[in-house]
Amino acid sequence: MSTDKLDLTTPDLVNQNIEKIAALFPNCVTETAEGKAIDFDLLKQELNHEVVEGAKERYRLEWPGKKEAIVTANLPTTKTLRPVREDSVNFDTTENMYIEGDNLEVLKILQESYLGKIKMIYIDPPYNTGKDFVYKDNFTQDSAEFKEETDQTDEYGNRLVANPETAGRYHSDWLSMMYPRLKLSRNLLTEDGAVFVSIDDNEIHNLRKVCDIIFGEINFVCELIWQKKTGSSDAKNIATITEYILVYSKNISKLNLNQDEAAHDNNRYKYKDEYYEERGPFYYDNLDRGTLGYHETLDYGVATPSGAEVFPNGRTSKLNDGWRWKWGKNKLEWGLKNGFIEIQESSSKECGWGVYYKIYLNVDNEGNKIKRSSPYKNIIQGILNTHASNESKSLFNKTGIFSNPKPVGLLKKLSIFGTNKDDILLDFFSGSATSAHAIMQLNAEDGGNRKYIMVQLPEITYEGVTEKFTDKDGLVKEKYVMDKETGFPIVKKDSEARKTGYYTIPQIGKERIRRAAAQIKEETNANIDYGFKVFKVESSNMQDVYYKPQDYDQAQLDVFADNIKEDRTSEDLLTQILLDWGLPLTLKTETLTIQGKEVFKVDSNYLMACFANGVDEAFAKEIATYQPLRVVFKDSGFKDDTAKENVKQLLKQLSPNTEMKVI
């Protein structure tokens, strides 16, 4: 931020008064569309002994811009993804993806193809420390107005605006950024999936509230505490050595996070059963409990070897005292028959007998084979942020390439919690791509086939010169000062990444994945997916007339002989079709040549697409031999109008199950 200019303005007495009131009544300071303000209803209440009537109270999180954030999440987009083969690794065979672009746009683009397919989402968003840039999502502005206001280019972070602590809508702007992204991400989760969000003290309280809104308070799983360092800091009062990872499920009743097998206490299994060796060792537990709530049907007599009956708590008769058997009569009889129940003499019981059930190591109390384990605990220790520096040095032979990355061990541990061997992990604030590194490492260790989707805005990797500006709401913010010749922000200070030749965060992320893959392969020789497909967010492949023909007259329409943009490839078109039809972008695709024309064959015969010109009846006959379920042509690709109709009829006749579409 530039500090060499004099302010040359008189003091703002209103703001000074607000700060004075805030010192006395901090709870009465709020945020409005215009910035900080005093909640006069609360202030009146603080100065009265009686209840002051005012606006109707309700329990909910409100902030200026909340309604706009809801609208932002629901607005459609015409953006698409374009494949970038030259940046990819094993493009034709990999099931991993790296997407460059605004994550809000990406989440909208993926809504159909990955709806309900992502098992785990991990994000490490800006913590709103007062030094972060946050995304500004004002889609009600036209592009010229936005560019004038932010003075940033489209390719390099046009949605990033500084959010200092002095901003009038400090918390509100951060919430408005997070809300639509979390809302859209929830749709992508499987029913048994979960989201893990890293955060620190600055916004943990607001993050939990906004997640309660989006996921439902009932779907809160836990607040993981990560001890990121061991040493003290220069904090004045208490040194902060932890961060948090909030965990929310899509549906808590279906969530089944993995358990810690290594932590299970096997020492409890002291006894052996010679008749049921395959069940492993076991220990005894009382079949009666007094803390589970009384049920009359579970208060019954069990015959003992002496001929008498024993009731819960060793009673000699039925009594509504809160004690009950854990099992019903039918299951108890099954337990007796199959060696799961024993009735033993007990001097501590009133009737002299007790009923015990066996807990085996290798089977559950239904007789099913299991592997005993214990839940992971909510404190993560032994993985420090210094490990991330060592990982950077290991991959790039120097530190400082990454900016505040998370250690691979942390992401690997979270992935153990939240994924199984064939699941997909999504990280839409991917930064240096630690998540991708962790997934490859975990797959190499346990033979898994987990897939990842990384999403990252092409943020610059150096500190740019900034200046203050006043937005349309009258709020003072910061923006980068752009170099008019290069289109990049003017450099204030080079970062290590910039010195090494990485101009954007995605350049670092992609190179990190390549190097990590090579390292893991060399160390483990594991047969896993080391590749990734790169895509970039771009405007639609179609001319505007394709979406808004009503905005053009006939003379203008004649200019668009082809409604596809000139710079778009057939692979670009195929990608947009897969997204439009809700198909994964990693489906196996073959490229055929039929009568000299390029044809894409996707997922065996699920889809065939040809965007060449000169499509005629002979071509249709050969396509029909493949019996595709769907086939797509370019509208302008037919030899003539007659050929278009004949192709349609031939496909109906020769391949009746084929659905033909044109773009």
Coordinates of N, CA, C and O in Angstrom, one line a residue, residues 53-174:
E53 N -38.6 -2.0 22.9 CA -39.3 -2.6 21.7 C -38.6 -2.1 20.5 O -38.2 -1.0 20.3
G54 N -38.4 -3.0 19.5 CA -37.7 -2.7 18.3 C -38.0 -3.8 17.2 O -39.1 -4.4 17.3
A55 N -37.1 -4.0 16.3 CA -37.3 -5.0 15.3 C -37.5 -6.4 15.9 O -36.9 -6.7 16.9
K56 N -38.3 -7.2 15.3 CA -38.5 -8.5 15.8 C -37.2 -9.3 15.8 O -36.5 -9.4 14.8
E57 N -36.9 -10.0 16.9 CA -35.6 -10.7 17.0 C -35.8 -12.1 16.4 O -36.9 -12.7 16.5
R58 N -34.7 -12.6 15.8 CA -34.7 -13.9 15.3 C -33.3 -14.4 15.3 O -32.3 -13.6 15.3
Y59 N -33.1 -15.8 15.4 CA -31.8 -16.3 15.4 C -31.3 -16.7 14.0 O -31.8 -17.6 13.4
R60 N -30.5 -15.9 13.5 CA -29.9 -16.1 12.2 C -28.7 -15.2 11.9 O -28.6 -14.2 12.6
L61 N -27.9 -15.6 11.0 CA -26.7 -14.8 10.6 C -27.1 -13.9 9.5 O -27.6 -14.3 8.5
E62 N -26.8 -12.6 9.7 CA -27.1 -11.6 8.7 C -25.9 -10.8 8.4 O -25.0 -10.6 9.3
W63 N -25.7 -10.3 7.2 CA -24.6 -9.4 6.9 C -25.0 -8.6 5.6 O -25.8 -9.1 4.8
P64 N -24.5 -7.5 5.5 CA -24.8 -6.7 4.2 C -24.2 -7.5 3.0 O -23.0 -7.8 3.0
G65 N -25.1 -7.7 2.1 CA -24.6 -8.5 0.9 C -25.1 -9.9 0.9 O -24.8 -10.7 0.0
K66 N -25.8 -10.4 2.0 CA -26.2 -11.8 2.0 C -27.1 -12.1 0.9 O -27.0 -13.2 0.3
K67 N -28.1 -11.3 0.6 CA -29.1 -11.6 -0.4 C -28.4 -11.6 -1.8 O -28.7 -12.5 -2.6
E68 N -27.4 -10.7 -2.0 CA -26.7 -10.7 -3.2 C -25.8 -12.0 -3.3 O -25.7 -12.5 -4.4
A69 N -25.3 -12.5 -2.2 CA -24.5 -13.7 -2.2 C -25.4 -14.9 -2.6 O -25.0 -15.8 -3.4
I70 N -26.7 -14.9 -2.2 CA -27.6 -16.0 -2.6 C -27.9 -15.9 -4.1 O -27.9 -16.9 -4.8
V71 N -28.1 -14.7 -4.6 CA -28.3 -14.5 -6.0 C -27.1 -14.9 -6.8 O -27.3 -15.6 -7.8
T72 N -25.9 -14.6 -6.3 CA -24.7 -14.9 -7.0 C -24.6 -16.4 -7.2 O -24.2 -16.9 -8.2
A73 N -24.9 -17.2 -6.1 CA -24.8 -18.6 -6.2 C -25.8 -19.2 -7.2 O -25.5 -20.2 -7.8
N74 N -27.0 -18.6 -7.4 CA -28.0 -19.1 -8.2 C -27.9 -18.7 -9.7 O -28.6 -19.3 -10.5
L75 N -27.1 -17.6 -10.0 CA -27.0 -17.1 -11.3 C -26.3 -18.2 -12.2 O -25.3 -18.7 -11.8
P76 N -26.9 -18.5 -13.4 CA -26.2 -19.4 -14.3 C -25.0 -18.8 -15.0 O -24.8 -17.6 -14.9
T77 N -24.2 -19.6 -15.6 CA -23.0 -19.1 -16.3 C -23.0 -19.7 -17.7 O -23.4 -20.8 -17.9
T78 N -22.5 -18.9 -18.6 CA -22.3 -19.5 -20.0 C -20.8 -19.8 -20.2 O -20.4 -20.2 -21.3
K79 N -20.0 -19.7 -19.2 CA -18.6 -20.1 -19.3 C -18.4 -21.6 -19.5 O -19.3 -22.4 -19.1
T80 N -17.3 -22.0 -20.0 CA -17.0 -23.4 -20.2 C -15.5 -23.7 -19.8 O -14.8 -22.8 -19.4
L81 N -15.1 -24.9 -20.0 CA -13.7 -25.3 -19.8 C -13.1 -25.7 -21.1 O -13.7 -26.4 -21.9
R82 N -11.9 -25.2 -21.3 CA -11.1 -25.6 -22.5 C -9.9 -26.5 -22.1 O -9.2 -26.1 -21.2
P83 N -9.7 -27.6 -22.7 CA -8.6 -28.5 -22.4 C -7.3 -27.8 -22.8 O -7.2 -27.2 -23.8
V84 N -6.2 -28.1 -22.0 CA -4.9 -27.6 -22.3 C -3.9 -28.8 -22.3 O -3.3 -29.1 -21.3
R85 N -3.8 -29.4 -23.4 CA -3.0 -30.6 -23.5 C -1.6 -30.4 -23.2 O -0.9 -31.2 -22.6
E86 N -1.0 -29.3 -23.6 CA 0.4 -29.0 -23.5 C 0.8 -28.9 -22.0 O 2.0 -29.2 -21.6
D87 N -0.1 -28.6 -21.1 CA 0.2 -28.5 -19.7 C -0.1 -29.8 -18.9 O 0.2 -29.9 -17.8
S88 N -0.8 -30.7 -19.6 CA -1.3 -31.9 -18.9 C -0.3 -33.0 -18.9 O 0.7 -33.0 -19.7
V89 N -0.5 -34.0 -18.1 CA 0.3 -35.2 -18.1 C -0.6 -36.4 -18.3 O -1.6 -36.6 -17.6
N90 N -0.3 -37.3 -19.3 CA -1.2 -38.4 -19.6 C -2.6 -38.0 -19.8 O -3.5 -38.6 -19.2
F91 N -2.8 -37.0 -20.7 CA -4.2 -36.5 -20.9 C -5.2 -37.5 -21.2 O -6.4 -37.4 -20.7
D92 N -4.9 -38.5 -22.1 CA -5.9 -39.4 -22.6 C -6.3 -40.5 -21.6 O -7.3 -41.2 -21.8
T93 N -5.5 -40.7 -20.6 CA -5.7 -41.8 -19.7 C -6.0 -41.4 -18.2 O -6.6 -42.2 -17.4
T94 N -5.5 -40.2 -17.8 CA -5.7 -39.9 -16.4 C -7.1 -39.5 -16.0 O -7.9 -39.2 -16.9
E95 N -7.4 -39.7 -14.7 CA -8.7 -39.4 -14.2 C -8.6 -38.2 -13.2 O -9.6 -37.9 -12.6
N96 N -7.5 -37.5 -13.2 CA -7.3 -36.4 -12.3 C -7.4 -35.1 -13.1 O -7.2 -35.1 -14.4
M97 N -7.8 -34.0 -12.5 CA -8.0 -32.7 -13.2 C -7.4 -31.6 -12.5 O -7.5 -31.5 -11.2
Y98 N -6.9 -30.6 -13.2 CA -6.4 -29.3 -12.7 C -7.1 -28.3 -13.5 O -6.9 -28.2 -14.7
I99 N -7.9 -27.4 -12.8 CA -8.7 -26.4 -13.5 C -8.2 -25.0 -13.1 O -8.2 -24.7 -11.9
E100 N -7.8 -24.2 -14.1 CA -7.4 -22.8 -13.8 C -8.6 -21.9 -14.1 O -9.2 -21.9 -15.1
G101 N -8.9 -21.0 -13.1 CA -10.0 -20.1 -13.2 C -10.7 -19.8 -11.9 O -10.4 -20.3 -10.9
D102 N -11.6 -18.8 -12.0 CA -12.4 -18.4 -10.8 C -13.2 -19.6 -10.3 O -14.0 -20.2 -11.0
N103 N -13.0 -20.0 -9.0 CA -13.6 -21.2 -8.5 C -15.1 -21.1 -8.5 O -15.8 -22.1 -8.5
L104 N -15.7 -19.9 -8.4 CA -17.2 -19.8 -8.4 C -17.7 -20.2 -9.8 O -18.7 -21.0 -9.9
E105 N -17.0 -19.8 -10.8 CA -17.4 -20.2 -12.2 C -17.3 -21.7 -12.3 O -18.1 -22.4 -12.9
V106 N -16.2 -22.2 -11.8 CA -15.9 -23.7 -12.0 C -16.9 -24.5 -11.3 O -17.4 -25.5 -11.8
L107 N -17.3 -24.1 -10.1 CA -18.3 -24.8 -9.3 C -19.6 -24.9 -10.0 O -20.4 -25.9 -10.0
K108 N -20.0 -23.8 -10.7 CA -21.2 -23.7 -11.5 C -21.1 -24.7 -12.7 O -22.0 -25.4 -13.1
I109 N -19.9 -24.6 -13.4 CA -19.7 -25.4 -14.6 C -19.8 -26.9 -14.3 O -20.3 -27.7 -15.1
L110 N -19.3 -27.3 -13.1 CA -19.3 -28.7 -12.7 C -20.6 -29.3 -12.1 O -20.7 -30.4 -11.8
Q111 N -21.6 -28.4 -12.0 CA -22.8 -28.8 -11.3 C -23.5 -30.0 -11.8 O -24.1 -30.8 -11.1
E112 N -23.5 -30.2 -13.1 CA -24.2 -31.4 -13.7 C -23.2 -32.6 -13.8 O -23.6 -33.7 -13.4
S113 N -22.0 -32.4 -14.3 CA -21.1 -33.5 -14.5 C -20.7 -34.2 -13.2 O -20.4 -35.4 -13.2
Y114 N -20.6 -33.4 -12.1 CA -20.1 -34.0 -10.8 C -21.1 -33.8 -9.7 O -20.8 -33.9 -8.5
L115 N -22.4 -33.6 -10.0 CA -23.5 -33.5 -9.0 C -23.5 -34.8 -8.2 O -23.7 -35.9 -8.8
G116 N -23.3 -34.7 -6.9 CA -23.4 -35.9 -6.0 C -22.3 -36.9 -6.2 O -22.5 -38.1 -5.8
K117 N -21.2 -36.5 -6.8 CA -20.1 -37.5 -7.1 C -18.8 -37.3 -6.3 O -17.9 -38.1 -6.3
I118 N -18.7 -36.2 -5.5 CA -17.5 -35.9 -4.8 C -17.6 -36.3 -3.4 O -18.5 -35.9 -2.6
K119 N -16.7 -37.2 -3.0 CA -16.8 -37.8 -1.6 C -16.3 -36.8 -0.6 O -16.8 -36.7 0.5
M120 N -15.2 -36.1 -0.9 CA -14.6 -35.2 0.0 C -14.2 -33.9 -0.6 O -13.6 -33.9 -1.7
I121 N -14.5 -32.8 0.0 CA -14.1 -31.5 -0.4 C -13.1 -31.0 0.7 O -13.5 -31.0 1.9
Y122 N -12.0 -30.5 0.3 CA -11.1 -29.8 1.2 C -10.7 -28.5 0.6 O -10.4 -28.4 -0.6
I123 N -10.9 -27.4 1.5 CA -10.4 -26.1 1.0 C -9.7 -25.4 2.1 O -9.9 -25.6 3.3
D124 N -8.7 -24.5 1.6 CA -7.9 -23.7 2.5 C -8.1 -22.3 2.0 O -7.2 -21.7 1.3
P125 N -9.2 -21.6 2.3 CA -9.6 -20.3 1.7 C -8.8 -19.2 2.4 O -8.1 -19.5 3.4
P126 N -8.8 -18.0 1.9 CA -8.2 -16.9 2.6 C -8.8 -16.8 4.0 O -10.0 -16.9 4.2
Y127 N -7.9 -16.6 5.0 CA -8.3 -16.5 6.4 C -8.9 -15.2 6.8 O -9.3 -15.1 7.9
N128 N -8.9 -14.2 5.9 CA -9.3 -12.9 6.3 C -8.5 -12.3 7.4 O -9.1 -11.8 8.4
T129 N -7.2 -12.3 7.3 CA -6.4 -11.8 8.3 C -6.2 -10.3 8.3 O -5.5 -9.7 9.1
G130 N -6.8 -9.7 7.3 CA -6.6 -8.2 7.1 C -5.5 -8.0 6.0 O -5.4 -6.8 5.6
K131 N -4.8 -9.0 5.6 CA -3.8 -8.9 4.5 C -4.2 -9.6 3.3 O -3.4 -9.7 2.3
D132 N -5.3 -10.3 3.3 CA -5.7 -11.2 2.2 C -6.4 -10.4 1.1 O -7.1 -9.3 1.3
F133 N -6.4 -10.9 -0.1 CA -7.2 -10.5 -1.2 C -8.4 -11.4 -1.3 O -8.2 -12.6 -1.2
V134 N -9.6 -10.9 -1.4 CA -10.8 -11.8 -1.5 C -11.5 -11.6 -2.8 O -11.3 -10.6 -3.5
Y135 N -12.3 -12.6 -3.2 CA -12.9 -12.6 -4.5 C -14.1 -11.6 -4.4 O -14.9 -11.6 -3.5
K136 N -14.2 -10.7 -5.4 CA -15.3 -9.8 -5.5 C -16.3 -10.3 -6.6 O -15.9 -10.3 -7.8
D137 N -17.4 -10.8 -6.2 CA -18.4 -11.4 -7.2 C -19.6 -10.5 -7.4 O -20.6 -10.7 -6.9
N138 N -19.4 -9.5 -8.2 CA -20.5 -8.6 -8.5 C -20.9 -8.8 -9.9 O -20.4 -8.1 -10.8
F139 N -21.8 -9.7 -10.2 CA -22.2 -10.0 -11.5 C -23.2 -9.1 -12.1 O -23.7 -9.2 -13.2
T140 N -23.7 -8.2 -11.2 CA -24.7 -7.2 -11.7 C -24.0 -6.0 -12.4 O -24.6 -5.3 -13.1
Q141 N -22.6 -5.9 -12.3 CA -21.9 -4.9 -13.0 C -21.6 -5.5 -14.4 O -21.3 -6.7 -14.5
D142 N -21.5 -4.6 -15.4 CA -21.0 -5.1 -16.7 C -19.5 -5.1 -16.6 O -18.9 -4.5 -15.7
S143 N -18.9 -5.8 -17.6 CA -17.5 -6.0 -17.5 C -16.7 -4.7 -17.6 O -15.7 -4.5 -16.9
A144 N -17.2 -3.7 -18.3 CA -16.5 -2.4 -18.4 C -16.5 -1.7 -17.1 O -15.4 -1.2 -16.7
E145 N -17.6 -1.7 -16.4 CA -17.7 -1.1 -15.1 C -16.8 -1.7 -14.1 O -16.1 -1.1 -13.3
F146 N -16.8 -3.1 -14.1 CA -16.0 -3.8 -13.2 C -14.5 -3.5 -13.4 O -13.7 -3.3 -12.5
K147 N -14.1 -3.5 -14.7 CA -12.7 -3.3 -15.0 C -12.3 -1.9 -14.6 O -11.2 -1.7 -14.1
E148 N -13.2 -0.9 -14.8 CA -12.9 0.4 -14.4 C -12.7 0.5 -12.9 O -11.8 1.2 -12.4
E149 N -13.5 -0.2 -12.2 CA -13.5 -0.1 -10.7 C -12.3 -0.8 -10.1 O -11.7 -0.3 -9.2
T150 N -11.9 -2.0 -10.6 CA -10.8 -2.8 -10.1 C -9.5 -2.6 -10.8 O -8.5 -2.9 -10.2
D151 N -9.6 -2.2 -12.1 CA -8.4 -1.9 -12.9 C -7.5 -3.2 -12.9 O -6.3 -3.1 -12.8
Q152 N -8.2 -4.4 -13.1 CA -7.4 -5.6 -13.1 C -7.8 -6.3 -14.4 O -8.9 -6.2 -14.9
T153 N -6.9 -7.1 -15.0 CA -7.2 -7.8 -16.2 C -8.0 -9.1 -15.9 O -8.1 -9.6 -14.8
D154 N -8.6 -9.6 -17.0 CA -9.4 -10.8 -16.9 C -8.6 -12.0 -16.5 O -9.0 -12.8 -15.7
E155 N -7.4 -12.1 -17.1 CA -6.7 -13.4 -16.9 C -6.0 -13.5 -15.5 O -5.9 -14.6 -15.0
Y156 N -5.6 -12.4 -15.0 CA -4.8 -12.4 -13.7 C -5.6 -11.8 -12.6 O -5.2 -10.7 -12.1
G157 N -6.6 -12.5 -12.1 CA -7.2 -12.1 -10.8 C -8.2 -11.0 -10.8 O -8.2 -10.2 -10.0
N158 N -9.1 -10.9 -11.8 CA -10.0 -9.8 -11.9 C -11.0 -9.8 -10.8 O -11.7 -8.8 -10.7
R159 N -11.1 -10.8 -10.0 CA -12.0 -10.8 -8.9 C -11.4 -10.6 -7.5 O -12.0 -10.9 -6.5
L160 N -10.1 -10.3 -7.5 CA -9.4 -10.2 -6.3 C -9.3 -8.7 -5.8 O -8.8 -7.9 -6.5
V161 N -9.8 -8.5 -4.6 CA -9.8 -7.1 -4.0 C -9.3 -7.2 -2.6 O -9.7 -8.2 -1.9
A162 N -8.4 -6.3 -2.2 CA -7.8 -6.4 -0.8 C -8.9 -6.2 0.2 O -9.9 -5.4 0.0
N163 N -8.8 -6.8 1.3 CA -9.8 -6.7 2.4 C -9.1 -6.4 3.7 O -9.0 -7.3 4.6
P164 N -8.6 -5.2 3.9 CA -7.9 -4.9 5.2 C -8.9 -4.8 6.4 O -10.1 -4.7 6.2
E165 N -8.4 -4.9 7.6 CA -9.2 -4.9 8.8 C -9.9 -3.6 8.9 O -11.0 -3.5 9.5
T166 N -9.4 -2.5 8.3 CA -10.1 -1.2 8.4 C -11.3 -1.1 7.4 O -12.0 -0.1 7.4
A167 N -11.5 -2.1 6.6 CA -12.6 -2.0 5.6 C -13.9 -2.0 6.4 O -14.1 -2.7 7.4
G168 N -14.9 -1.2 5.9 CA -16.2 -1.1 6.6 C -17.0 -2.4 6.5 O -17.8 -2.6 7.4
R169 N -16.7 -3.2 5.5 CA -17.4 -4.5 5.4 C -16.4 -5.7 5.5 O -16.5 -6.6 4.7
Y170 N -15.6 -5.6 6.5 CA -14.5 -6.6 6.6 C -15.0 -8.0 6.7 O -14.6 -8.9 5.9
H171 N -15.9 -8.3 7.6 CA -16.4 -9.6 7.7 C -17.5 -9.9 6.6 O -17.5 -11.0 6.1
S172 N -18.2 -8.9 6.3 CA -19.3 -9.1 5.3 C -18.8 -9.5 3.9 O -19.3 -10.4 3.3
D173 N -17.7 -8.8 3.5 CA -17.1 -9.2 2.2 C -16.6 -10.6 2.2 O -16.7 -11.3 1.2
W174 N -16.0 -11.0 3.3 CA -15.5 -12.4 3.4 C -16.7 -13.4 3.3 O -16.6 -14.4 2.6

